[in-house]
Tab-separated table of N, CA and C in Angstrom:
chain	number	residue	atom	x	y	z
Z	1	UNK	N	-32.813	54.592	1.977
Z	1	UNK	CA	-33.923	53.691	1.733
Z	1	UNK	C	-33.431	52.369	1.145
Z	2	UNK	N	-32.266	52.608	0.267
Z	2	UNK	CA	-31.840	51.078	-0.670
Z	2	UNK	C	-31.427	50.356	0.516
Z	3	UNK	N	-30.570	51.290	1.652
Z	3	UNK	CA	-29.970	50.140	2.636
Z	3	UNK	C	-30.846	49.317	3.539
Z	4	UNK	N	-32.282	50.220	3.848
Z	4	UNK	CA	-32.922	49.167	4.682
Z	4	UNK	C	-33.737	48.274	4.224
Z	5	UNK	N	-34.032	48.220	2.287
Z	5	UNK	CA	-34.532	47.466	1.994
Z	5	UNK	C	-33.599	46.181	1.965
Z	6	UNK	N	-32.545	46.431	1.710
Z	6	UNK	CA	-31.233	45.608	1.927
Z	6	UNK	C	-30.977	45.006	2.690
Z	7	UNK	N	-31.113	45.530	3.769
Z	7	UNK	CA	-31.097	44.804	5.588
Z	7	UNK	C	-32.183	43.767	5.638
Z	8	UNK	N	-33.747	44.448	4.772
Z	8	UNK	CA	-34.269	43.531	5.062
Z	8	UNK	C	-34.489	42.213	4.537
Z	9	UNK	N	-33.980	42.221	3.445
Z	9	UNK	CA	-33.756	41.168	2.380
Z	9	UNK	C	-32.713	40.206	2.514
Z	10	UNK	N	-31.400	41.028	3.734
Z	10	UNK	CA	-30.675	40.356	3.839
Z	10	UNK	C	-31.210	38.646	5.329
Z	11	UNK	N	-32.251	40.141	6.275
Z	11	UNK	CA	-32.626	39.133	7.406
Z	11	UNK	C	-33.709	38.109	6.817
Z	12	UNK	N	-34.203	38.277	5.893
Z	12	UNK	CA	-34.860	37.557	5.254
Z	12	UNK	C	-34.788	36.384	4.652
Z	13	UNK	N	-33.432	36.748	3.816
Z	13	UNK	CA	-32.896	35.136	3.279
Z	13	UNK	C	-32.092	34.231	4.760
Z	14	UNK	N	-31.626	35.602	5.637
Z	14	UNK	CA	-30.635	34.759	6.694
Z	14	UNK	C	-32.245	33.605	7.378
Z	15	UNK	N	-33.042	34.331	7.761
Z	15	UNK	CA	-34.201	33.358	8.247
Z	15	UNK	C	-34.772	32.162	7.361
Z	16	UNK	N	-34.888	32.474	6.190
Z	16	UNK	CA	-34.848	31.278	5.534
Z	16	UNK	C	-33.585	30.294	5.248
Z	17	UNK	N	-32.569	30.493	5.326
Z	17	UNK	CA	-31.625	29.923	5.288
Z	17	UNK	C	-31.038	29.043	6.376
Z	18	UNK	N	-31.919	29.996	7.969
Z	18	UNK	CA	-31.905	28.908	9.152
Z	18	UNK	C	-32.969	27.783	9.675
Z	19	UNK	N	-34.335	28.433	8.260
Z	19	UNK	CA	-35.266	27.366	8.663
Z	19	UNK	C	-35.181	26.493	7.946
Z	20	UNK	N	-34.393	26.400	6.502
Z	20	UNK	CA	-34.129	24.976	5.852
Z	20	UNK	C	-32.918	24.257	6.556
Z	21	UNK	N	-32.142	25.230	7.035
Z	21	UNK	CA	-31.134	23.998	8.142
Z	21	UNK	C	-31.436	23.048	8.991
Z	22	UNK	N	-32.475	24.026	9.685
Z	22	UNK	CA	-33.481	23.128	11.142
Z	22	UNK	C	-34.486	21.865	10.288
Z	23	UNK	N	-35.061	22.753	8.713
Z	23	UNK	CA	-35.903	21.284	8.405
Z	23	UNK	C	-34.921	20.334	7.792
Z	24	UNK	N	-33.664	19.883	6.924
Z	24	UNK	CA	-33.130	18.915	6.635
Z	24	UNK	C	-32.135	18.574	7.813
Z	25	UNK	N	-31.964	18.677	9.021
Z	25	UNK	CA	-31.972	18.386	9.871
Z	25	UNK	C	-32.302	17.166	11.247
Z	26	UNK	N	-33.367	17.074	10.560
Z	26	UNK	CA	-34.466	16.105	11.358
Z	26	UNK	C	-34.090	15.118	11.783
Z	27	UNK	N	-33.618	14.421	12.936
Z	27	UNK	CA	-32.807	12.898	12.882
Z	27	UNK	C	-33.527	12.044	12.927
Z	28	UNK	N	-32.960	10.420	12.701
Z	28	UNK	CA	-33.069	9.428	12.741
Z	28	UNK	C	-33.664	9.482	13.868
Z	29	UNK	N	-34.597	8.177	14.278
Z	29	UNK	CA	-35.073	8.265	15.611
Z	29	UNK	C	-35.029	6.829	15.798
Z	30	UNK	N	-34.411	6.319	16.735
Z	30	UNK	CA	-34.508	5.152	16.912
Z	30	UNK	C	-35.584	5.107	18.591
Z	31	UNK	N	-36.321	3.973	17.939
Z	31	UNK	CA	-37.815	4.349	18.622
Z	31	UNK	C	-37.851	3.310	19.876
Z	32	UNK	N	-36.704	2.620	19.909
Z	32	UNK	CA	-36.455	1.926	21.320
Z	32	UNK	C	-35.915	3.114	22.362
Z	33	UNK	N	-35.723	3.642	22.091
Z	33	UNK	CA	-34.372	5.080	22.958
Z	33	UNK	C	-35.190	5.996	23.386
Z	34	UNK	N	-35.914	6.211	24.736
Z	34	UNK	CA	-36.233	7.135	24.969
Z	34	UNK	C	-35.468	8.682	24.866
Z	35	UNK	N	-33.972	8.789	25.226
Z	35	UNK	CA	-32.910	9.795	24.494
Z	35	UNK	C	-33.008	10.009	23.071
Z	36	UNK	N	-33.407	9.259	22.666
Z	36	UNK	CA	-33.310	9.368	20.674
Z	36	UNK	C	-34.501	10.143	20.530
Z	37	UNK	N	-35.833	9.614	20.966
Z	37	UNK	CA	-37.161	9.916	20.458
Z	37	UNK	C	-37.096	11.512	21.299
Z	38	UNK	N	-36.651	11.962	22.698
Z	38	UNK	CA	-36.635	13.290	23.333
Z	38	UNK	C	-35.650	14.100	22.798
Z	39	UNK	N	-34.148	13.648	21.807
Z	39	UNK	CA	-33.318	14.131	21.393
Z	39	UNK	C	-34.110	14.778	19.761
Z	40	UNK	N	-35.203	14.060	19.088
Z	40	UNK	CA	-35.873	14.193	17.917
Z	40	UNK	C	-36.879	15.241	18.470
Z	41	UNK	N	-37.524	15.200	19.591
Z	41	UNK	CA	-38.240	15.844	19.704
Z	41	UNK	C	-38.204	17.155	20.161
Z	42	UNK	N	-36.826	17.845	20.890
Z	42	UNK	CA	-36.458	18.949	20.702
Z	42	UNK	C	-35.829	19.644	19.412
Z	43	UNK	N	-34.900	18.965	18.577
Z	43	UNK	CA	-34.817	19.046	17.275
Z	43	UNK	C	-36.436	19.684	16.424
Z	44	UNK	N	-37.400	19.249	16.852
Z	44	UNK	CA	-38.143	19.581	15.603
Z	44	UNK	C	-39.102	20.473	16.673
Z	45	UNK	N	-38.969	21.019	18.108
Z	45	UNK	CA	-39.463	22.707	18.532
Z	45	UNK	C	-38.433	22.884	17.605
Z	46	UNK	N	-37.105	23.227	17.612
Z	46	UNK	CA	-35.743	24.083	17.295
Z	46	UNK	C	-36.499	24.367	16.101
Z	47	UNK	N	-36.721	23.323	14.905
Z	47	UNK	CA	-36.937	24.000	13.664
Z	47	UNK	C	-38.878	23.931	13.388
Z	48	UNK	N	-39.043	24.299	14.386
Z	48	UNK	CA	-40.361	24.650	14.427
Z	48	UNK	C	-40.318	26.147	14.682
Z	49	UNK	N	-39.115	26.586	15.857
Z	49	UNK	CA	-39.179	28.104	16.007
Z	49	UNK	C	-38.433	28.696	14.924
Z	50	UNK	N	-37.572	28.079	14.197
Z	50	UNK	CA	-37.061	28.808	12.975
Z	50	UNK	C	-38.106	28.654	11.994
Z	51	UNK	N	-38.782	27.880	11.887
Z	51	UNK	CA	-39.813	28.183	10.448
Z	51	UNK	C	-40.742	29.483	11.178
Z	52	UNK	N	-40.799	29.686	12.247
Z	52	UNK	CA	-41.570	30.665	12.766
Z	52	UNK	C	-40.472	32.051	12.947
Z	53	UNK	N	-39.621	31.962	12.783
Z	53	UNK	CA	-39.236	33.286	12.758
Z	53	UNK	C	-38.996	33.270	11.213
Z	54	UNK	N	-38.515	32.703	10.734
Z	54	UNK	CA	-38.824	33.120	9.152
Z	54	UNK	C	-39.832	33.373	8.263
Z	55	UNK	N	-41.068	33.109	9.198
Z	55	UNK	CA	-42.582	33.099	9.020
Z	55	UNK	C	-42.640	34.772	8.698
Z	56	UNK	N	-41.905	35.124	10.082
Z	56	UNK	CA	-42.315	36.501	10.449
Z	56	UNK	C	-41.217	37.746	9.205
Z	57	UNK	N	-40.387	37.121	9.053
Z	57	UNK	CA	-40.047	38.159	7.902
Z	57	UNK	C	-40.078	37.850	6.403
Z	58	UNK	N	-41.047	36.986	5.931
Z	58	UNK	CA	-41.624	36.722	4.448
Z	58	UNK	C	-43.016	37.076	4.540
Z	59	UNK	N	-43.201	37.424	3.546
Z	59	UNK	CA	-44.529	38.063	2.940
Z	59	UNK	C	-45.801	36.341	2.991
Z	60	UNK	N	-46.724	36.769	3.650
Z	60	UNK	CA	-47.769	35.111	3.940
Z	60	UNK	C	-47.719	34.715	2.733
Z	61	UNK	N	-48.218	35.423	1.826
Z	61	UNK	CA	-48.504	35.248	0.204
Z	61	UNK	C	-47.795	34.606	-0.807
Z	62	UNK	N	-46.219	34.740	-0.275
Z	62	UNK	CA	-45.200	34.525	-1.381
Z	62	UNK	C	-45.298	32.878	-1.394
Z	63	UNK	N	-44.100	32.485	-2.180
Z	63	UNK	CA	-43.956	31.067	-2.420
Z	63	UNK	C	-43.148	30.723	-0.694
Z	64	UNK	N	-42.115	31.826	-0.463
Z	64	UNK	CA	-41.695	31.322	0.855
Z	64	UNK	C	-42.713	30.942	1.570
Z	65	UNK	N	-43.646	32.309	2.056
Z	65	UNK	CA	-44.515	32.391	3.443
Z	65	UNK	C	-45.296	31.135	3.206
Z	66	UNK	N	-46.176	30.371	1.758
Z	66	UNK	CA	-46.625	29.005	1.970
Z	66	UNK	C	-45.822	27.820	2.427
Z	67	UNK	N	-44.866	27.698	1.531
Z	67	UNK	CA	-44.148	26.919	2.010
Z	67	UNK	C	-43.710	27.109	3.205
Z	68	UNK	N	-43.681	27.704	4.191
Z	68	UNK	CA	-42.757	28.061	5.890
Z	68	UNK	C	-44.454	27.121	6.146
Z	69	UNK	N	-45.565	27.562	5.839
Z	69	UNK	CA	-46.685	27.179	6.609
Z	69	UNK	C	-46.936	25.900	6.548
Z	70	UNK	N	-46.997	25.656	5.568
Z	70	UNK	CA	-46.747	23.989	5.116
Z	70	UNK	C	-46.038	23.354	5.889
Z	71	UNK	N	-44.735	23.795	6.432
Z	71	UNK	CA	-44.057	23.213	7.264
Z	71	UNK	C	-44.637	23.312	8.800
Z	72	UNK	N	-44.916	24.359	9.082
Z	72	UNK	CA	-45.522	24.863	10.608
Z	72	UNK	C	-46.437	23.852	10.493
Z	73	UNK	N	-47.463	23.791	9.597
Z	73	UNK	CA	-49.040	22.941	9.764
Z	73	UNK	C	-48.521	21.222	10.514
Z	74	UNK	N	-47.589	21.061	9.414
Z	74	UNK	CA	-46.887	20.084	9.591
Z	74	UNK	C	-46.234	19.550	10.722
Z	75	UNK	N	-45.394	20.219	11.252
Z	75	UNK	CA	-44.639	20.424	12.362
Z	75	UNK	C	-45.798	20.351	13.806
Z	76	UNK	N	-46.734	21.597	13.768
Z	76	UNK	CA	-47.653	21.833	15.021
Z	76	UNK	C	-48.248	20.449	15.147
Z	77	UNK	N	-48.720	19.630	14.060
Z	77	UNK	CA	-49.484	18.608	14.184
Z	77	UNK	C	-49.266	17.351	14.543
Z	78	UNK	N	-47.798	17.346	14.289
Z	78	UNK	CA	-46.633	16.293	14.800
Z	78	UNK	C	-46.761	16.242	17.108
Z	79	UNK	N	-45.816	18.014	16.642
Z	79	UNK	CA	-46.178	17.773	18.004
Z	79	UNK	C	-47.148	17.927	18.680
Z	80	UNK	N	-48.980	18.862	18.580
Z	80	UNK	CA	-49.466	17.775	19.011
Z	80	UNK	C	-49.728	16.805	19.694
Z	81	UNK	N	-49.644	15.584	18.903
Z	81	UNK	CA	-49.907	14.253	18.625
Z	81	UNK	C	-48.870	13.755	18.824
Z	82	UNK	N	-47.346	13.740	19.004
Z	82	UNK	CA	-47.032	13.069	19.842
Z	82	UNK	C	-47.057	12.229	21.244
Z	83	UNK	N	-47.038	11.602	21.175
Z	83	UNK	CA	-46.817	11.186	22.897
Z	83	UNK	C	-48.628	10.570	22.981
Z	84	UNK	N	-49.758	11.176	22.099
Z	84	UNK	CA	-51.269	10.812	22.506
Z	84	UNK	C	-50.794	9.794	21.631
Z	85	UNK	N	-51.646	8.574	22.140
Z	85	UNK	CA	-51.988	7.674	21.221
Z	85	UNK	C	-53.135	7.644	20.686
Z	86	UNK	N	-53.889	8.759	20.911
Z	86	UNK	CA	-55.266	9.094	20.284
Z	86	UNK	C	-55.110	9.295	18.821
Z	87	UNK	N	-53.739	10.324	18.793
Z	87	UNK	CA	-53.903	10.600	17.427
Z	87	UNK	C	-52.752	9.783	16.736
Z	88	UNK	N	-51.857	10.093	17.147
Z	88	UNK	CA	-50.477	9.080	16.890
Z	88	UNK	C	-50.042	8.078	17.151
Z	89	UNK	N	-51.002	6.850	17.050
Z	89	UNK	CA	-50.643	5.025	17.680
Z	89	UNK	C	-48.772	5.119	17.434
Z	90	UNK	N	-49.003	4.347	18.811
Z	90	UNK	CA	-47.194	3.720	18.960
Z	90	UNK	C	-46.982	3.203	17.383
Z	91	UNK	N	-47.879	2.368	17.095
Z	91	UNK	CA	-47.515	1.164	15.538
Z	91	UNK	C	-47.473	2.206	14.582
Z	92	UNK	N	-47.873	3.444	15.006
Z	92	UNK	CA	-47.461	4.242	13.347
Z	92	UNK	C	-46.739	5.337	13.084
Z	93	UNK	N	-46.479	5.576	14.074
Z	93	UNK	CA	-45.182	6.486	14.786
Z	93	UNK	C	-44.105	6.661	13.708
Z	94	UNK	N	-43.006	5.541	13.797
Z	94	UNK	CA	-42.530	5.400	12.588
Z	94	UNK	C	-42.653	5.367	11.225
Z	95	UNK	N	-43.146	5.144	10.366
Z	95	UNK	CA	-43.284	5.638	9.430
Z	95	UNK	C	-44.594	7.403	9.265
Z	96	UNK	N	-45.146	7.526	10.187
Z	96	UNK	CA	-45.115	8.522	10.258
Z	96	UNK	C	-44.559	10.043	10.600
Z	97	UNK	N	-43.365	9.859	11.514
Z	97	UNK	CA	-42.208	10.337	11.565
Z	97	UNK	C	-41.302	10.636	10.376
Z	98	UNK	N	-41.506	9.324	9.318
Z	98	UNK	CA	-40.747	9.553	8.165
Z	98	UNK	C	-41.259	10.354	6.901
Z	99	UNK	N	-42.714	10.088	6.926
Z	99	UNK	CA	-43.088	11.128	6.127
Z	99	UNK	C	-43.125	12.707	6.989
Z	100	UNK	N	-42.854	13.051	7.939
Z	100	UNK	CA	-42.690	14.184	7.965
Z	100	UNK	C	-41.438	14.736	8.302
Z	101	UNK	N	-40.435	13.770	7.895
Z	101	UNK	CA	-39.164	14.567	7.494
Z	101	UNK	C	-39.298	14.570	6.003
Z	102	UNK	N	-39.655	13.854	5.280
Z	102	UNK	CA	-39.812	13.978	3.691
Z	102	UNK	C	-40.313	15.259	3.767
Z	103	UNK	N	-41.638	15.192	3.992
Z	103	UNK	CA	-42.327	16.290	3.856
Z	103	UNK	C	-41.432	17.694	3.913
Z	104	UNK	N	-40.421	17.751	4.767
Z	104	UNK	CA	-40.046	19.143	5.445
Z	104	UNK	C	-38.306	18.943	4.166
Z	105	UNK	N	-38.452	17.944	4.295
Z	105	UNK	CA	-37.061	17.728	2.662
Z	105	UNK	C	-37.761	18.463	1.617
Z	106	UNK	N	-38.932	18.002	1.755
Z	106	UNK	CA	-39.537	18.974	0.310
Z	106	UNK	C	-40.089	20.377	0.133
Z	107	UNK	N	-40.175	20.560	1.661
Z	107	UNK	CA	-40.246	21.976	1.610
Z	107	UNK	C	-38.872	22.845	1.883
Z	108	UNK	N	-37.604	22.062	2.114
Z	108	UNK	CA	-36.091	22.805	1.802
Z	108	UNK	C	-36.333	23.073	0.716
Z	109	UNK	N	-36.546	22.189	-0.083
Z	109	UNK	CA	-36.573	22.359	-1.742
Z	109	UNK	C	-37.302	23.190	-2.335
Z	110	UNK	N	-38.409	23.628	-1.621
Z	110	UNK	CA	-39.207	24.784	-2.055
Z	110	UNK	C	-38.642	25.982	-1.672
Z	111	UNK	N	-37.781	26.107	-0.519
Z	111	UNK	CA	-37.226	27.681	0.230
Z	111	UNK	C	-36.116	27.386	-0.641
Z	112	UNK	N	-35.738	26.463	-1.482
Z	112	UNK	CA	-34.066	26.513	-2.237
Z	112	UNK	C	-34.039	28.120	-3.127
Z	113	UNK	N	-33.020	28.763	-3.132
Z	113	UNK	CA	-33.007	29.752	-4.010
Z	113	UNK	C	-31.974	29.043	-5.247
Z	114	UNK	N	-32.327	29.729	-6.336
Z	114	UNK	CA	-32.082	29.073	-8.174
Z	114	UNK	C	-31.466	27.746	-7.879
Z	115	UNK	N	-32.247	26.678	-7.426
Z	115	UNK	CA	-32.422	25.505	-7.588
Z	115	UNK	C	-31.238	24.383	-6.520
Z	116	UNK	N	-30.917	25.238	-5.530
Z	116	UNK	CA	-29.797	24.920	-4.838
Z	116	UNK	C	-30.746	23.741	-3.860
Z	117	UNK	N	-29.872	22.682	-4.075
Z	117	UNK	CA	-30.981	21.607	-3.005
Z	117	UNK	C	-30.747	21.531	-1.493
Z	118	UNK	N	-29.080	21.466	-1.323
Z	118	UNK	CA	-28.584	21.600	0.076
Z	118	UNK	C	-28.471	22.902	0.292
Z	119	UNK	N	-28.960	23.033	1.799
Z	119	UNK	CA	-28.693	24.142	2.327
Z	119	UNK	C	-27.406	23.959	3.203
Z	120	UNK	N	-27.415	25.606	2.773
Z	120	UNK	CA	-25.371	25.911	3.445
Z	120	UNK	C	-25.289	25.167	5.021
Z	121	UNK	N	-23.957	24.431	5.158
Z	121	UNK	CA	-24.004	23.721	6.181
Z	121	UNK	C	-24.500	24.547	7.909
Z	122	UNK	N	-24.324	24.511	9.148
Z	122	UNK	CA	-24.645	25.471	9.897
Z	122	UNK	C	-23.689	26.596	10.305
Z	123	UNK	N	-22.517	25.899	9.813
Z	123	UNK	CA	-21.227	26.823	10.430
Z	123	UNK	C	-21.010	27.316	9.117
Z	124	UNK	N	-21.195	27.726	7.967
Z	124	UNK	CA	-21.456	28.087	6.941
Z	124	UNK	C	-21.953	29.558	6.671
Z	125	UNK	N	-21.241	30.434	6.811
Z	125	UNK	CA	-22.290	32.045	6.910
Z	125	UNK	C	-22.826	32.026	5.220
Z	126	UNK	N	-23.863	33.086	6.045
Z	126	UNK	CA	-25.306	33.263	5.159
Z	126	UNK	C	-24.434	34.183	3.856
Z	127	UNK	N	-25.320	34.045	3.079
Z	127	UNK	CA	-24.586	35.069	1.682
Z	127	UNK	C	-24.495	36.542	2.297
Z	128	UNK	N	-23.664	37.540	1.929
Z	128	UNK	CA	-24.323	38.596	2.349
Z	128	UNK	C	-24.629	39.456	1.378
Z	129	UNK	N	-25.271	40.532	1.557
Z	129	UNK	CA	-25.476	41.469	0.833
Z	129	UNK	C	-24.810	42.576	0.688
Z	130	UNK	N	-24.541	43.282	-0.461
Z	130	UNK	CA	-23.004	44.356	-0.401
Z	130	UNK	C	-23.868	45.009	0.500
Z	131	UNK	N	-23.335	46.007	0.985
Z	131	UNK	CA	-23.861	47.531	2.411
Z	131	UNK	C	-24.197	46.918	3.562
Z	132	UNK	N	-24.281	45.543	3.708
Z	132	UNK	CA	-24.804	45.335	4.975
Z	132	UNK	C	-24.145	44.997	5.712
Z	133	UNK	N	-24.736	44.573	7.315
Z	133	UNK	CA	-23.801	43.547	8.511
Z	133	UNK	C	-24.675	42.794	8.648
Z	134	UNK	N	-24.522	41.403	9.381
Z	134	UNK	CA	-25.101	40.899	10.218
Z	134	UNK	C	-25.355	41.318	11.463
C-alpha cells in the first residue's frame, strides 16, 4: 500500500513539475511573424495539455488543483479568442498576451514546492521518490 501511494505522489509531483515547465515557458511573440505568433501558439496547447494532465492527478480542491485551473481558465480563453477579433482586437493582442504569461509565472509560483521559484530545467529529471521508477 506505502508503494502505490508513493507511485502516486511520485506521478503527481512529476505532472506538476511538467506543467510549471510548459507555463514559464511561454515565448516572446513577435507579432509581425506569422512563425512566431503559430510557434507561441502551439507552445501554449503543449502547456495547456500539461496543466491538464496534471489536472487529472491532483485533488480539484487542493492549492495545486486551483491553481492548474486558474491556469486552464486562463489558457482555454486565450485560445479561444485568438485569431477572433471579436474578442481579442489585433491592438490588444500584445499586451494581452503579456499578461497571460505573467499570469501563468504566477501560477509556477503557486505549484512551487517550499518556495522554489524556478522550475527544474526540462532535461532536468523529476525528484524521485525512494521505492519507485519512473
Amino acid at each position: 500500500m506505502k508503494l502505490l501511494v508513493a507511485r502516486r505522489r511520485a506521478r503527481r509531483q512529476l505532472a506538476i513539475v511538467k506543467a510549471r515547465q510548459a507555463l514559464v515557458a511561454l515565448p516572446d511573440i513577435d507579432w509581425h511573424n506569422t512563425d512566431s505568433e503559430q510557434h507561441a501558439r502551439q507552445d501554449l496547447h503543449d502547456a495547456a495539455a500539461a496543466v491538464d494532465r496534471a489536472l487529472k492527478e491532483v485533488r480539484a480542491s487542493s492549492a495545486e488543483g486551483q491553481a492548474l485551473k486558474y491556469a486552464q481558465a486562463w489558457m482555454t480563453a486565450w485560445l479561444q479568442g485568438w485569431g477572433d477579433p471579436n474578442l481579442i482586437p489585433s491592438t490588444h493582442a500584445a499586451p494581452m498576451y503579456q499578461r497571460l504569461v505573467d499570469a501563468m509565472h504566477t501560477v509556477s509560483l503557486r505549484l512551487a514546492p517550499h518556495g522554489h521559484a524556478d522550475p527544474p530545467d526540462s532535461d532536468e529529471p523529476p525528484p524521485q521518490i525512494a521505492g519507485t521508477h519512473p
